[in-house]
Coordinates of C-alpha atoms and ligand atoms in Angstrom, one line a residue:
M1 CA 17.2 71.5 20.0
I2 CA 20.7 70.9 19.2
R3 CA 23.2 74.1 19.1
L4 CA 27.2 74.7 17.5
A5 CA 29.5 76.7 20.2
P6 CA 32.4 77.0 18.3
S7 CA 35.4 77.9 20.9
I8 CA 37.3 80.8 20.0
L9 CA 39.9 78.7 21.5
S10 CA 41.5 77.7 18.2
A11 CA 40.6 80.8 16.6
D12 CA 42.7 83.7 14.5
F13 CA 43.7 86.0 18.3
S14 CA 44.4 89.0 15.9
K15 CA 41.3 89.4 14.4
L16 CA 38.8 87.9 16.3
G17 CA 35.8 90.4 16.0
E18 CA 35.6 89.2 12.3
E19 CA 36.2 85.3 13.0
V20 CA 33.1 85.5 15.3
S21 CA 31.0 87.5 12.8
R22 CA 31.6 84.8 9.8
I23 CA 31.1 82.3 12.4
E24 CA 27.7 84.2 13.7
R25 CA 27.0 84.7 9.7
A26 CA 27.2 81.6 9.0
G27 CA 24.9 79.8 11.9
A28 CA 26.3 78.9 14.8
H29 CA 24.4 79.9 17.8
V30 CA 26.9 80.8 20.8
I31 CA 30.2 81.6 21.1
H32 CA 32.6 78.9 23.4
V33 CA 35.1 81.0 26.0
D34 CA 37.8 79.2 27.5
V35 CA 39.2 80.1 30.2
M36 CA 42.8 79.0 31.3
D37 CA 45.0 80.1 34.8
G38 CA 47.6 78.2 34.3
H39 CA 46.4 76.3 37.8
F40 CA 43.6 74.1 37.3
V41 CA 45.1 73.4 33.4
P42 CA 48.5 73.4 32.5
N43 CA 48.3 76.0 29.5
I44 CA 47.0 80.2 29.9
S45 CA 44.4 81.9 27.5
Y46 CA 42.5 84.1 27.7
G47 CA 40.4 86.4 30.3
A48 CA 37.6 88.5 30.3
T49 CA 38.6 91.5 29.0
V50 CA 39.8 90.0 25.8
M51 CA 35.5 88.3 26.1
K52 CA 34.1 91.4 26.3
S53 CA 36.2 93.0 23.0
L54 CA 33.6 91.3 21.2
L55 CA 30.4 92.6 23.0
G56 CA 29.2 95.1 19.6
K57 CA 31.5 92.8 17.5
T58 CA 28.5 89.8 17.7
K59 CA 24.6 89.2 19.0
L60 CA 26.0 85.6 19.8
P61 CA 25.4 84.6 23.2
F62 CA 28.7 84.0 25.1
D63 CA 28.9 80.0 26.7
V64 CA 31.8 80.6 29.7
H65 CA 34.0 77.5 31.0
L66 CA 36.1 78.3 33.8
M67 CA 38.9 76.1 33.5
I68 CA 40.2 77.4 36.7
E69 CA 40.9 77.7 41.0
N70 CA 38.6 79.3 42.8
P71 CA 36.2 80.2 40.2
D72 CA 33.7 82.1 42.3
K73 CA 36.1 85.2 42.5
Y74 CA 36.2 86.4 38.7
L75 CA 32.8 85.2 38.2
E76 CA 30.7 88.2 38.6
D77 CA 34.4 89.8 35.6
F78 CA 32.5 87.4 32.9
M79 CA 28.5 88.8 33.8
T80 CA 27.4 90.9 30.6
D81 CA 24.2 90.8 29.3
Q82 CA 25.4 88.6 26.4
T83 CA 26.7 85.9 28.6
E84 CA 24.4 82.9 29.1
Y85 CA 26.4 80.1 30.8
I86 CA 28.8 79.7 33.2
T87 CA 30.5 77.1 33.6
V88 CA 32.5 75.9 36.5
H89 CA 34.4 73.0 36.9
Q90 CA 33.2 70.2 39.5
E91 CA 36.6 69.8 40.5
A92 CA 37.7 73.2 40.8
C93 CA 34.4 73.6 43.9
P94 CA 34.9 72.4 47.4
H95 CA 31.5 74.8 47.5
L96 CA 29.9 73.7 44.8
H97 CA 26.2 74.0 45.8
R98 CA 27.0 78.4 46.6
T99 CA 29.3 78.4 43.4
V100 CA 26.3 77.3 41.5
Q101 CA 23.8 79.5 43.4
H102 CA 26.9 82.3 42.8
I103 CA 25.8 81.7 38.9
K104 CA 22.0 82.6 39.6
G105 CA 22.5 85.2 41.2
L106 CA 24.0 86.9 38.7
G107 CA 21.5 86.3 36.0
A108 CA 23.2 83.2 34.3
K109 CA 22.8 80.5 33.7
A110 CA 24.9 77.6 35.1
G111 CA 26.8 75.1 34.2
V112 CA 29.0 72.3 36.0
A113 CA 31.9 70.6 33.8
L114 CA 33.3 66.9 35.2
N115 CA 36.7 66.0 33.8
P116 CA 36.9 63.0 32.0
A117 CA 38.0 60.8 34.6
T118 CA 35.2 62.2 37.2
S119 CA 32.0 59.9 37.7
L120 CA 28.6 61.3 37.5
S121 CA 27.6 60.4 40.4
V122 CA 29.0 63.9 42.0
L123 CA 26.6 65.7 40.7
D124 CA 24.2 63.2 42.3
Y125 CA 22.6 66.6 45.2
I126 CA 23.0 69.2 42.1
L127 CA 21.2 68.6 39.1
P128 CA 17.9 69.7 40.4
D129 CA 19.8 73.1 40.7
V130 CA 22.2 73.5 37.1
D131 CA 21.7 74.4 33.9
M132 CA 24.1 72.5 31.8
V133 CA 26.4 69.4 32.8
L134 CA 29.8 69.6 30.3
I135 CA 31.2 66.3 29.5
M136 CA 35.1 67.3 29.0
S137 CA 35.4 64.7 26.4
V138 CA 39.5 65.5 26.4
N139 CA 41.4 66.3 29.4
P140 CA 41.4 69.8 29.4
G141 CA 44.0 72.5 28.9
F142 CA 44.2 72.1 25.3
G143 CA 42.6 73.2 21.6
G144 CA 42.9 70.0 19.0
Q145 CA 43.5 66.7 21.0
K146 CA 41.9 63.4 20.2
F147 CA 38.4 62.6 21.8
I148 CA 38.5 59.9 24.2
E149 CA 35.3 57.6 23.8
S150 CA 34.4 56.5 27.4
A151 CA 33.1 60.6 27.5
L152 CA 29.8 58.8 24.6
R153 CA 28.9 56.5 28.3
K154 CA 29.0 59.4 30.6
V155 CA 26.5 61.4 28.3
E156 CA 24.3 58.8 27.7
E157 CA 24.2 57.8 31.0
L158 CA 24.2 62.0 32.0
K159 CA 20.6 61.5 29.5
A160 CA 19.3 58.3 31.4
L161 CA 19.8 60.3 34.7
K162 CA 18.2 63.9 33.9
E163 CA 14.9 62.2 31.8
R164 CA 14.6 59.6 34.9
G165 CA 14.7 63.0 36.9
G166 CA 12.8 65.3 35.2
Y167 CA 15.5 67.4 35.3
D168 CA 15.7 70.3 32.1
F169 CA 19.4 71.7 32.2
T170 CA 21.5 71.0 29.0
I171 CA 23.7 68.3 28.2
E172 CA 26.9 70.3 26.7
I173 CA 30.4 68.2 25.0
D174 CA 33.1 70.1 24.5
G175 CA 37.1 68.2 23.4
G176 CA 37.3 66.6 19.6
I177 CA 34.7 67.2 18.2
N178 CA 34.2 66.9 15.4
L179 CA 32.5 66.1 11.7
S180 CA 33.5 62.2 12.0
N181 CA 32.0 62.1 15.1
V182 CA 29.8 64.8 16.2
K183 CA 26.3 62.2 15.1
A184 CA 27.7 59.7 17.9
V185 CA 27.1 62.6 20.1
T186 CA 23.9 64.3 19.7
D187 CA 22.7 60.5 19.2
A188 CA 23.6 60.1 22.8
G189 CA 22.2 62.8 23.8
V190 CA 24.3 66.2 23.6
E191 CA 23.2 69.9 23.4
L192 CA 24.6 71.8 22.5
V193 CA 28.6 71.1 20.8
V194 CA 31.9 73.1 21.3
A195 CA 33.7 72.6 18.3
G196 CA 37.1 74.9 17.5
S197 CA 39.9 73.0 15.6
S198 CA 37.4 71.7 13.4
V199 CA 35.9 74.5 12.8
F200 CA 38.3 77.5 13.0
G201 CA 41.0 75.0 11.8
A202 CA 39.0 74.3 8.4
E203 CA 40.7 75.9 5.0
D204 CA 36.6 77.2 4.8
V205 CA 34.8 77.7 8.2
A206 CA 32.0 79.1 6.9
A207 CA 30.9 76.1 5.2
R208 CA 32.3 73.7 8.0
V209 CA 30.2 75.3 10.7
G210 CA 27.3 74.8 7.7
E211 CA 28.7 71.0 8.1
F212 CA 27.8 70.8 11.8
L213 CA 24.8 72.3 11.5
A214 CA 24.1 70.1 8.8
A215 CA 25.0 66.6 10.9
F216 CA 22.0 67.7 13.3
Ligands
DX5_301 C1 39.7 72.3 25.9 C2 39.3 72.9 26.2 C3 38.0 73.1 24.7 C4 38.9 73.2 23.1 C5 38.0 72.1 22.1 O1 40.3 72.2 27.2 O2 37.6 72.8 26.8 O3 36.7 73.4 24.9 O4 38.5 75.0 22.8 O5 39.1 72.1 21.1 P1 38.5 71.3 19.6 O6 37.5 71.0 19.0 O7 40.1 71.6 19.0 O8 39.2 69.7 20.8
ZN302 ZN1 35.8 74.7 26.5

């Protein structure tokens, strides 16, 4: 099953509770939580306090995308009953195997994200351990950027690795996804689709969620 994870980075923070209920009612599956530290990426977003303020406002699971240095220090902060995935960047984790085990030990599913210029080969020895691989289709840091086409080939190659190895990790994509390219990425093997500006920037957010679901 293909799932939609709207990124609240592009939501109106002054009424975040309403924004998440709206996408939940419209049928979105997961809430994508973009955490940026101003070091790993050149932007600061929000932290665990903002995410936790949504507990009670939505029943949707959280998909936490940590674009931060030293993620190990903060993993516990993001662990809640609704936390499904915690994803760290390979580029930020010198001891990735340890970090992945740490996430699983907390009771979440462990994801690893790759920047557009990072090869899939860095995952060679960790693929059997991960629950999700997040292919970045923009350079992380900002919503509303243009989809980088090479991400499509990366997804296809990742899907082939998954099938060859008999793995069951989820393939996620994040960055520049809209109604024109969503079919191409799901055809290539994406199972969890992040969309920020194309969902929350729409005039009718609920209708846009419906359009995404219809495109799956
Ligand atoms: C980018 C973030 C994305 C972002 C996606 O650094 O990781 O999740 O919110 O936004 P769009 O869909 O607008 O590219
Ligand atoms: Zn993200």
